[in-house]
PDB file of C-alpha atoms in Angstrom:
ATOM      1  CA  UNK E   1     -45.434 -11.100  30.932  1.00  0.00           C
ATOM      2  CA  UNK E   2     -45.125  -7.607  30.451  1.00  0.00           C
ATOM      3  CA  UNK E   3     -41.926  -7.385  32.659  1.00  0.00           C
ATOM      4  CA  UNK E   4     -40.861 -10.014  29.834  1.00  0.00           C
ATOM      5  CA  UNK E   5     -41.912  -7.748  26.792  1.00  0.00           C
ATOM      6  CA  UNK E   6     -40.109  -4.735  28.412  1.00  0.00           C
ATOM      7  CA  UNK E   7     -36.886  -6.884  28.404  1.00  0.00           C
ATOM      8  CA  UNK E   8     -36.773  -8.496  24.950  1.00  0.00           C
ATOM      9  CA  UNK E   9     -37.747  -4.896  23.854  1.00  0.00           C
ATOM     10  CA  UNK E  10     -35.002  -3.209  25.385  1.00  0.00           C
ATOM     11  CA  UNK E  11     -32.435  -6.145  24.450  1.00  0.00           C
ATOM     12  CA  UNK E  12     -33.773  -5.165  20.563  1.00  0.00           C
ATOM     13  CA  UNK E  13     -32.868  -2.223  21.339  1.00  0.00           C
ATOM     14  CA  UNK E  14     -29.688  -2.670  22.439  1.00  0.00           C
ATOM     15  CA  UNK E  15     -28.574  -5.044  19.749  1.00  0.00           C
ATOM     16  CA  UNK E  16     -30.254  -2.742  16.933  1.00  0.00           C
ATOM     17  CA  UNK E  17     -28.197   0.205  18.721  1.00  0.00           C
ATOM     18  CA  UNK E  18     -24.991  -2.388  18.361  1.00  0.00           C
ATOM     19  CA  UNK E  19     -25.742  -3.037  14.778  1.00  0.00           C
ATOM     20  CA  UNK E  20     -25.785   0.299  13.810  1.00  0.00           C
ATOM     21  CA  UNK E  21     -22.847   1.342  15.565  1.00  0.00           C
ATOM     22  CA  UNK E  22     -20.971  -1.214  14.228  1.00  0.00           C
ATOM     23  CA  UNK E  23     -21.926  -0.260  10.402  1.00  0.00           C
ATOM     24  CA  UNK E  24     -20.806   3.034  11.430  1.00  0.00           C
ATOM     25  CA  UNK E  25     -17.356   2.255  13.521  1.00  0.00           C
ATOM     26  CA  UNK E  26     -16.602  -1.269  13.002  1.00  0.00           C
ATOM     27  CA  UNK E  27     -15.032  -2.784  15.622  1.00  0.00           C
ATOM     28  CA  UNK E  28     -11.940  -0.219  16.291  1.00  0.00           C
ATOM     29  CA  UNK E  29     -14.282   2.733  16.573  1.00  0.00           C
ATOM     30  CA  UNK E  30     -13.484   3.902  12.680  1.00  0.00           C
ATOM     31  CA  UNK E  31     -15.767   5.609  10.942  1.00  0.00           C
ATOM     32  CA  UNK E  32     -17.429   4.506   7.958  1.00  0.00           C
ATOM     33  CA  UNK E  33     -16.227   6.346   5.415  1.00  0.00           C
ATOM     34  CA  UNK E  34     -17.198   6.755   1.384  1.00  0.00           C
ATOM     35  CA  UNK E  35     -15.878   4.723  -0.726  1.00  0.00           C
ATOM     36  CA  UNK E  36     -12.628   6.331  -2.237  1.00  0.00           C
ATOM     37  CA  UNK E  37     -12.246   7.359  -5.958  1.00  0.00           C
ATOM     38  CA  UNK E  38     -10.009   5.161  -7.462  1.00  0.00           C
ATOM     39  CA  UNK E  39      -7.442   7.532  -8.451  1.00  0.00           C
ATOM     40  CA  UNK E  40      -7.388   9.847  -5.052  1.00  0.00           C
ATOM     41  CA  UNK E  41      -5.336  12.620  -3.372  1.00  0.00           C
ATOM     42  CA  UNK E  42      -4.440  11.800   0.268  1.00  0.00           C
ATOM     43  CA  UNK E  43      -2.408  14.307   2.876  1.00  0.00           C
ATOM     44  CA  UNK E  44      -1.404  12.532   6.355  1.00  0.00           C
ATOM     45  CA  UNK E  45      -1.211  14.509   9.435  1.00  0.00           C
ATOM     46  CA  UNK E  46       2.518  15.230   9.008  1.00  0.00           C
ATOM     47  CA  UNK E  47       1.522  17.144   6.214  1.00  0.00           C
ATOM     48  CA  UNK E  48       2.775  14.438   3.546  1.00  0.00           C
ATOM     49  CA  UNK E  49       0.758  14.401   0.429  1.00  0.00           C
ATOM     50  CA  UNK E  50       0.336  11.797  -2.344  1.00  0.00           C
ATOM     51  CA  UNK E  51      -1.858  10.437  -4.587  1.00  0.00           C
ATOM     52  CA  UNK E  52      -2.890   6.867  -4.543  1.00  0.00           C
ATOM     53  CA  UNK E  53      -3.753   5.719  -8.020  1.00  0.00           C
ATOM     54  CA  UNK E  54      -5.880   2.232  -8.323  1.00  0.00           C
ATOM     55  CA  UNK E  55      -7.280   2.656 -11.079  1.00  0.00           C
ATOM     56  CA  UNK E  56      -5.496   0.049 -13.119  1.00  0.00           C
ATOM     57  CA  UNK E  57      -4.399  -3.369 -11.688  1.00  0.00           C
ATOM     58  CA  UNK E  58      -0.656  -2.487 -10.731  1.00  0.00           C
ATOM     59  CA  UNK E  59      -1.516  -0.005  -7.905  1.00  0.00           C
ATOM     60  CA  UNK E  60       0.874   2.983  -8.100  1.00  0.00           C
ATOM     61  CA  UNK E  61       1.530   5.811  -5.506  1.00  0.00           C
ATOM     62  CA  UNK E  62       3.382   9.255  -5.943  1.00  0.00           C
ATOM     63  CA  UNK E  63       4.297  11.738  -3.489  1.00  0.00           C
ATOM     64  CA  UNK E  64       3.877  15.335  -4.179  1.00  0.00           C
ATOM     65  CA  UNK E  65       7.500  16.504  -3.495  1.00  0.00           C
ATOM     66  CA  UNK E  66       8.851  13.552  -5.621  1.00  0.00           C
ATOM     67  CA  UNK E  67       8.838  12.483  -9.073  1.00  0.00           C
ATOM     68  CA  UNK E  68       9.539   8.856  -8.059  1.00  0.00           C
ATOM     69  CA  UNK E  69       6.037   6.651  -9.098  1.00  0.00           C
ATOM     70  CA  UNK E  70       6.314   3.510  -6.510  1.00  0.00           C
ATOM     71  CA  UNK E  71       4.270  -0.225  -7.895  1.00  0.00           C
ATOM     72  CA  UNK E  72       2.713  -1.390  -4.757  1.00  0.00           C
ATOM     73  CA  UNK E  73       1.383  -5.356  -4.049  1.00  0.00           C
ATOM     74  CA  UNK E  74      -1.823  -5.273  -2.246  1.00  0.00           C
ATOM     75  CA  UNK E  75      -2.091  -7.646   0.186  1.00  0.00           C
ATOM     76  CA  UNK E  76      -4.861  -9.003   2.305  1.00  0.00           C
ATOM     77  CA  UNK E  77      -4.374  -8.147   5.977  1.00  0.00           C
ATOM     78  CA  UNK E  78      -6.737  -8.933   9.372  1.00  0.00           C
ATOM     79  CA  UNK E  79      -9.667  -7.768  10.334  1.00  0.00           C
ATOM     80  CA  UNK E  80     -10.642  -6.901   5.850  1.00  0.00           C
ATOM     81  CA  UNK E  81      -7.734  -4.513   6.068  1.00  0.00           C
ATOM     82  CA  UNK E  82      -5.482  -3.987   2.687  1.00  0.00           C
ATOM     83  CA  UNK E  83      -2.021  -3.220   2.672  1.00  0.00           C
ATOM     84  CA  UNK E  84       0.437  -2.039  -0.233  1.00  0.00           C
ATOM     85  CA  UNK E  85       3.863  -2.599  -0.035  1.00  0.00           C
ATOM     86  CA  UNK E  86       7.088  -2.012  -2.285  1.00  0.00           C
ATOM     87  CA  UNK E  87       9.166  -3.914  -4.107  1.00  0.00           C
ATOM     88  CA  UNK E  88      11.017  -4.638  -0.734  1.00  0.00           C
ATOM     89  CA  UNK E  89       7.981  -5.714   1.062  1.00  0.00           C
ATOM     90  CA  UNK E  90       8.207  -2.901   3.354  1.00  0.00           C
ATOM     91  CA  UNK E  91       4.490  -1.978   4.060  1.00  0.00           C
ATOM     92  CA  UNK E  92       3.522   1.514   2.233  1.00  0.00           C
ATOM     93  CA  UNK E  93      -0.014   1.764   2.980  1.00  0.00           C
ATOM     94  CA  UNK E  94      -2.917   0.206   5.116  1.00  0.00           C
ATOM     95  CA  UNK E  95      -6.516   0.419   3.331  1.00  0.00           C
ATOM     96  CA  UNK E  96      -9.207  -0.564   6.386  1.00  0.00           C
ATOM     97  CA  UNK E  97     -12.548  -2.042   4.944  1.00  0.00           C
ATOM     98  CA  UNK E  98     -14.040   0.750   5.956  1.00  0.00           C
ATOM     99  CA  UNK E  99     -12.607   3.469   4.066  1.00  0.00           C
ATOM    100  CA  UNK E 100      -9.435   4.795   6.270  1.00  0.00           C
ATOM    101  CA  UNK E 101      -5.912   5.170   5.239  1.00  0.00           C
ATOM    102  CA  UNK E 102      -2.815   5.039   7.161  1.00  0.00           C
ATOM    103  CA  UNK E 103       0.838   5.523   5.414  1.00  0.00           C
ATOM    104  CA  UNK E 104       4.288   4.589   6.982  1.00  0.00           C
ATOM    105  CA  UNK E 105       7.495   6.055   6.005  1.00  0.00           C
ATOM    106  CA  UNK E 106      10.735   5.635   7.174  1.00  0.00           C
ATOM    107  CA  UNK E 107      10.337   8.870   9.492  1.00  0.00           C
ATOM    108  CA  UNK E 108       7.081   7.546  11.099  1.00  0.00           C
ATOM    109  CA  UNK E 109       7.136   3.120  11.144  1.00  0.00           C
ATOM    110  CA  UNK E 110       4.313   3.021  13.189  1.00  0.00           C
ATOM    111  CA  UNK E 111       2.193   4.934  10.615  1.00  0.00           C
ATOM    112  CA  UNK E 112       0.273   8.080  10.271  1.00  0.00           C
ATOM    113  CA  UNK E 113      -3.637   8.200   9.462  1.00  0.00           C
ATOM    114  CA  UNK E 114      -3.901   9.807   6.071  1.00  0.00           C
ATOM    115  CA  UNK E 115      -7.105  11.747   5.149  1.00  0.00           C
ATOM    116  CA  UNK E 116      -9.072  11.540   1.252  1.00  0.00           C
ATOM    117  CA  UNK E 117      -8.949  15.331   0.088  1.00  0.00           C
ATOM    118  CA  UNK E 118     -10.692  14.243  -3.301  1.00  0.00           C
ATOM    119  CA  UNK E 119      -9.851  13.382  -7.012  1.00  0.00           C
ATOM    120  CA  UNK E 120      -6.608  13.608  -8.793  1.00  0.00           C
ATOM    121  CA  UNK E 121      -5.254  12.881 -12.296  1.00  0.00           C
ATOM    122  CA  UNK E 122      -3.681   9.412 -13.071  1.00  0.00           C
ATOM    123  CA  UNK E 123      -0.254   9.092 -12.611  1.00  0.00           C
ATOM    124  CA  UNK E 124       0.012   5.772 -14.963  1.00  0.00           C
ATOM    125  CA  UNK E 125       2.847   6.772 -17.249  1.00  0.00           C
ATOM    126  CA  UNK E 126       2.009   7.061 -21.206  1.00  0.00           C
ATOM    127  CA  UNK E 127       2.486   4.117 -23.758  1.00  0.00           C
ATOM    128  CA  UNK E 128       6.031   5.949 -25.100  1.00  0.00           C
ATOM    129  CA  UNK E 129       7.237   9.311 -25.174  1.00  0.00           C
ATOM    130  CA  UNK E 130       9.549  10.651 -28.266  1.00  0.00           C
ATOM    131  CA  UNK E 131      13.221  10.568 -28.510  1.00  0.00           C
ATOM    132  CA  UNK E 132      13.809  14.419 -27.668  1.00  0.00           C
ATOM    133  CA  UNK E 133      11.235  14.197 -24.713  1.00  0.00           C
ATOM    134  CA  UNK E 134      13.238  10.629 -23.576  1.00  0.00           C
ATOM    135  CA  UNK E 135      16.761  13.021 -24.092  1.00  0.00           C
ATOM    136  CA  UNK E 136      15.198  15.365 -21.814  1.00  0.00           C
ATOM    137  CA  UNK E 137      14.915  12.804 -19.303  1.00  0.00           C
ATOM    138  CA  UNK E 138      17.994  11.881 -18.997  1.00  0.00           C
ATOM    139  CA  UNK E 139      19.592  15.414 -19.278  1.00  0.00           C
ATOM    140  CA  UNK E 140      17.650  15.700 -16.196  1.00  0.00           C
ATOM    141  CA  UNK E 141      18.519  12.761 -14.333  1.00  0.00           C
ATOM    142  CA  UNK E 142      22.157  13.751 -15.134  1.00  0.00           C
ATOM    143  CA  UNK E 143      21.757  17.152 -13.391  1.00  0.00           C
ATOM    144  CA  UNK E 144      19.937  15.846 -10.503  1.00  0.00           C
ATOM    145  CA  UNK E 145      22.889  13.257  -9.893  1.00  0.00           C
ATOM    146  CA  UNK E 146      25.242  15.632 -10.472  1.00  0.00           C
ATOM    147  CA  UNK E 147      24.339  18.019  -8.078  1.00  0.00           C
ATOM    148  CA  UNK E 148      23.749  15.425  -5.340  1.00  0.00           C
ATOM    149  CA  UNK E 149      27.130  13.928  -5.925  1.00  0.00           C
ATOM    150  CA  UNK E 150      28.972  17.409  -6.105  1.00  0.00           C
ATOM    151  CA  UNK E 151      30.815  16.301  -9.185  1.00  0.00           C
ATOM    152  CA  UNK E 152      29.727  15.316 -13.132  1.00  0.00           C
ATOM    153  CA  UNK E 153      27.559  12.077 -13.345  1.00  0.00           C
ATOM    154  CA  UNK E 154      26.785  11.110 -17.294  1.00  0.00           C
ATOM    155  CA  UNK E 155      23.483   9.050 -17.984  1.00  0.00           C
ATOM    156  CA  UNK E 156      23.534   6.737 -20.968  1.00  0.00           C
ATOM    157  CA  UNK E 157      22.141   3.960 -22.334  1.00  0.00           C
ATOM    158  CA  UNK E 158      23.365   0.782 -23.379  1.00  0.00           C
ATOM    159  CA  UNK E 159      20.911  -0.205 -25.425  1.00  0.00           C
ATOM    160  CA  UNK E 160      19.173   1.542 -28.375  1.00  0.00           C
ATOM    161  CA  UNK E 161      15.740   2.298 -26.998  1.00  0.00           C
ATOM    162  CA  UNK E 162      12.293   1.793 -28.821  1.00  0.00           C
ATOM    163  CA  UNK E 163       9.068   3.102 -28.532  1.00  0.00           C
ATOM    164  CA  UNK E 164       8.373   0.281 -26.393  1.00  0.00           C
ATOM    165  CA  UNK E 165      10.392   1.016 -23.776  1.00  0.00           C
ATOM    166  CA  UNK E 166      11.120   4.737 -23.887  1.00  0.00           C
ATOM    167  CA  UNK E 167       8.640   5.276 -21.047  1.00  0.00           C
ATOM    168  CA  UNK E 168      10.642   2.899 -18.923  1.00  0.00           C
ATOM    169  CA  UNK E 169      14.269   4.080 -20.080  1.00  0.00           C
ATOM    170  CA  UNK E 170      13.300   7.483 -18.805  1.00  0.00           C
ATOM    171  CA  UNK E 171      11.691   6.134 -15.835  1.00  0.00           C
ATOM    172  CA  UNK E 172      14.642   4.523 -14.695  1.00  0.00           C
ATOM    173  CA  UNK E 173      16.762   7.546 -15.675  1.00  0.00           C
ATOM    174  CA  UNK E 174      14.625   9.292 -12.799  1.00  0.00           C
ATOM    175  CA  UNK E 175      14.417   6.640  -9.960  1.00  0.00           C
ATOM    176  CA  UNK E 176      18.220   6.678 -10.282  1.00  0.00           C
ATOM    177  CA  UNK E 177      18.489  10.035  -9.739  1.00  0.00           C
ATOM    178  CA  UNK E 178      16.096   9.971  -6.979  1.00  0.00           C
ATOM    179  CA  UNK E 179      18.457   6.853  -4.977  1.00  0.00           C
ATOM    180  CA  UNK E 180      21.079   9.650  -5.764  1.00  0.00           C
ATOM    181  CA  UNK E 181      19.782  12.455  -3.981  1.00  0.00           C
ATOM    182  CA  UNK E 182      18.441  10.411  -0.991  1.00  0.00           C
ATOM    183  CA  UNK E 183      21.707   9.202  -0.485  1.00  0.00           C
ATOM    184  CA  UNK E 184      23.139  13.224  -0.519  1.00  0.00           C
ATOM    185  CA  UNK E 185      20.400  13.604   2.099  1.00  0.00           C
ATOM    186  CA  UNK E 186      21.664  10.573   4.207  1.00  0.00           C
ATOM    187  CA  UNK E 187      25.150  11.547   3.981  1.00  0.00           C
ATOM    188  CA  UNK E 188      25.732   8.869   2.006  1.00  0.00           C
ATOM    189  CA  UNK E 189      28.694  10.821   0.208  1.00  0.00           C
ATOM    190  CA  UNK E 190      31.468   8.166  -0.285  1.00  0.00           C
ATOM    191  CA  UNK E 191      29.066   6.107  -2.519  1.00  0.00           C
ATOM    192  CA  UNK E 192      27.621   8.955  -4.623  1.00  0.00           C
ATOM    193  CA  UNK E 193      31.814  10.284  -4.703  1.00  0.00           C
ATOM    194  CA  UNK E 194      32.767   7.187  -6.689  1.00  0.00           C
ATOM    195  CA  UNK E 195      29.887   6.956  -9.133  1.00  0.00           C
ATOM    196  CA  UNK E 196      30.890   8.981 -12.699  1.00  0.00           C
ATOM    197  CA  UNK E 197      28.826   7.213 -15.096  1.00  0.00           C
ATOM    198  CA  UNK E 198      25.321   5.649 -14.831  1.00  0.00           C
ATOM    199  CA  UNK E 199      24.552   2.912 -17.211  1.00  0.00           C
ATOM    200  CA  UNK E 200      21.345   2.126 -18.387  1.00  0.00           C
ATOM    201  CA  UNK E 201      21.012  -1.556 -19.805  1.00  0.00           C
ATOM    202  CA  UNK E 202      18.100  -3.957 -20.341  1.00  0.00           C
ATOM    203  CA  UNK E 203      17.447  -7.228 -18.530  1.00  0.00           C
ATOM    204  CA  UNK E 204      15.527 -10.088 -17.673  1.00  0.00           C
ATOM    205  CA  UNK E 205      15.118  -8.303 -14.622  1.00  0.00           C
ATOM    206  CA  UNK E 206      15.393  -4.895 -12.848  1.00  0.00           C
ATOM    207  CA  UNK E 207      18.362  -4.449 -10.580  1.00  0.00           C
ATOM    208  CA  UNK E 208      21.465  -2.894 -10.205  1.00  0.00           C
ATOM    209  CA  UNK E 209      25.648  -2.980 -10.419  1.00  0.00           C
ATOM    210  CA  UNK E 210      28.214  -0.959  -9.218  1.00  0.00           C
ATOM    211  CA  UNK E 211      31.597  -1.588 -10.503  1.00  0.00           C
ATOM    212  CA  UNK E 212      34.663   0.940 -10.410  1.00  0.00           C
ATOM    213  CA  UNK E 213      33.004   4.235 -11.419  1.00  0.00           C
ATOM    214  CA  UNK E 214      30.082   2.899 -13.469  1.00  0.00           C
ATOM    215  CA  UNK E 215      26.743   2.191 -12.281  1.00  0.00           C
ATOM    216  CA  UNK E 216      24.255  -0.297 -13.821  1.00  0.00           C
ATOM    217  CA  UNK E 217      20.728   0.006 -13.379  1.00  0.00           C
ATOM    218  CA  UNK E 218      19.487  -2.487 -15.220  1.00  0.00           C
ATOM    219  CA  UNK E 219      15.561  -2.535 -16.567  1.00  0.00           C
ATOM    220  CA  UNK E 220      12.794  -5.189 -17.953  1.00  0.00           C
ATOM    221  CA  UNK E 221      10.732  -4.663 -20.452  1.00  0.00           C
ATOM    222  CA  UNK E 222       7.418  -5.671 -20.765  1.00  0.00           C
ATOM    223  CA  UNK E 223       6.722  -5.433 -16.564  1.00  0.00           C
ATOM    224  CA  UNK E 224       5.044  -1.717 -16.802  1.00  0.00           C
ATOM    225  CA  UNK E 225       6.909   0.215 -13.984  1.00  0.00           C
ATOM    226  CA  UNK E 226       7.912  -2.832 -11.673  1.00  0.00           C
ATOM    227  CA  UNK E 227      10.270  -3.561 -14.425  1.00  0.00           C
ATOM    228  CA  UNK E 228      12.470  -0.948 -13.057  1.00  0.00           C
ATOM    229  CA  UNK E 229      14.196  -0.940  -9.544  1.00  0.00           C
ATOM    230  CA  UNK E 230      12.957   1.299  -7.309  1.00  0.00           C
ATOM    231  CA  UNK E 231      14.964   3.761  -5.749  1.00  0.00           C
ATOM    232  CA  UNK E 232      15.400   2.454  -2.282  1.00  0.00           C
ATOM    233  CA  UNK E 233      16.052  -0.842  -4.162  1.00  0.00           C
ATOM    234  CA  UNK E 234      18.862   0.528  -5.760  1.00  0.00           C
ATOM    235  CA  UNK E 235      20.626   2.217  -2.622  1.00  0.00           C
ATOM    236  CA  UNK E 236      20.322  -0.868  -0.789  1.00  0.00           C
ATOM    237  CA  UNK E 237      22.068  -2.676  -3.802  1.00  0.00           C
ATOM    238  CA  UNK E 238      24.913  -0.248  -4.050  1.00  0.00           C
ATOM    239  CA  UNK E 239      24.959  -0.431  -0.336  1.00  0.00           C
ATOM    240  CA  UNK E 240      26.237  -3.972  -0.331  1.00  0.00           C
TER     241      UNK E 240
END
């Protein structure tokens, strides 16, 4: 009898011991970490930092050393997992239930754990912006292009824009100029060599068109940000 209390005792034990590891490590030896504010800085171990901003129902992400804002899709993954991808479906992020973060880029497929450093400012863009700060924008685009392509690349619009869809004018303007100095970074100089003129034209739907030395990048109002081709989406267009 008491060799029988002993046991049931110490298989309490045990499974109380089990319980609370698991609420600590889950069942892939993670720790349980706080929950993570909903607009939050992150820096992965190769020293990449962003800041993941869930705050409204279109998740968006940023990277430090970019000015490109990517709309991620969460998805529901094993095991209670979440993960983000792009416009592409190319996985951007894995949220575990239990708090950790893991980002994959191009450089690293197989991911990187990222750590929470703490709160950061939203990165949702603002309802418009004025004509001379939506000028600015693409004055800037036009200079980034430029010097990526080594030669003079004109942004303009094709249609008038509104208050509406200034924010997402300029927005494109940027990704655009982003695509442009990836490529420069890939080596990707006979594409950028033929481009002279980027067009910016509203569309049912975000995409883009290369034809002699004009580029369309066409964008969709009313979407928020994911009415505008993202910048990988647009190399891989031009690519064709």
């Amino acid at each position: 009898m008491l060799l029988a209390f002993a046991l049931a005792a110490t298989g309490g034990a045990a499974n109380a011991q089990s319980s609370l590891r698991d609420a600590f490590f889950g069942n892939r030896g993670e720790v349980r970490k706080a929950p993570a504010p909903p607009i939050a800085r992150y820096v992965a171990e190769t020293g990449d930092a962003f800041i993941l901003d869930r705050a409204a129902p279109q998740p968006l992400m940023k990277f430090e050393n970019s000015s490109e804002v990517w709309v991620l899709s969460p998805q529901p993954a094993p095991r209670g997992d979440t993960i983000y991808k792009n416009e592409l479906g190319e996985p951007v992020l894995r949220a575990s239930k239990l708090g950790g973060m893991t980002l994959f880029t191009r450089e690293r497929p197989g991911g990187d754990a990222a750590a929470l450093t703490g709160r950061a400012s939203s990165i949702q863009p603002p309802p418009f912006i004025s004509v001379n700060a939506l000028f600015q924008r693409l004055v800037q685009a036009s200079a980034r292009a430029s010097r990526a392509a080594q030669h003079r690349v004109s942004f303009e619009t094709v249609d008038d824009a509104t208050p509406a869809t200034s924010v997402l004018v300029a927005d494109t303007a940027t990704v655009t100029a982003e695509a442009f100095e990836r490529m420069a970074r890939d080596g990707d100089r006979g594409l950028l060599a033929r481009v002279s003129r980027v067009l910016l034209a509203e569309g049912h739907k975000p995409g883009a068109n290369l034809k002699g030395g004009d580029l369309t990048v066409t964008y969709a109002p009313g979407k928020g940000l994911s009415g505008r081709p993202s910048s990988k989406r647009i190399i891989k267009i031009v690519n064709r």
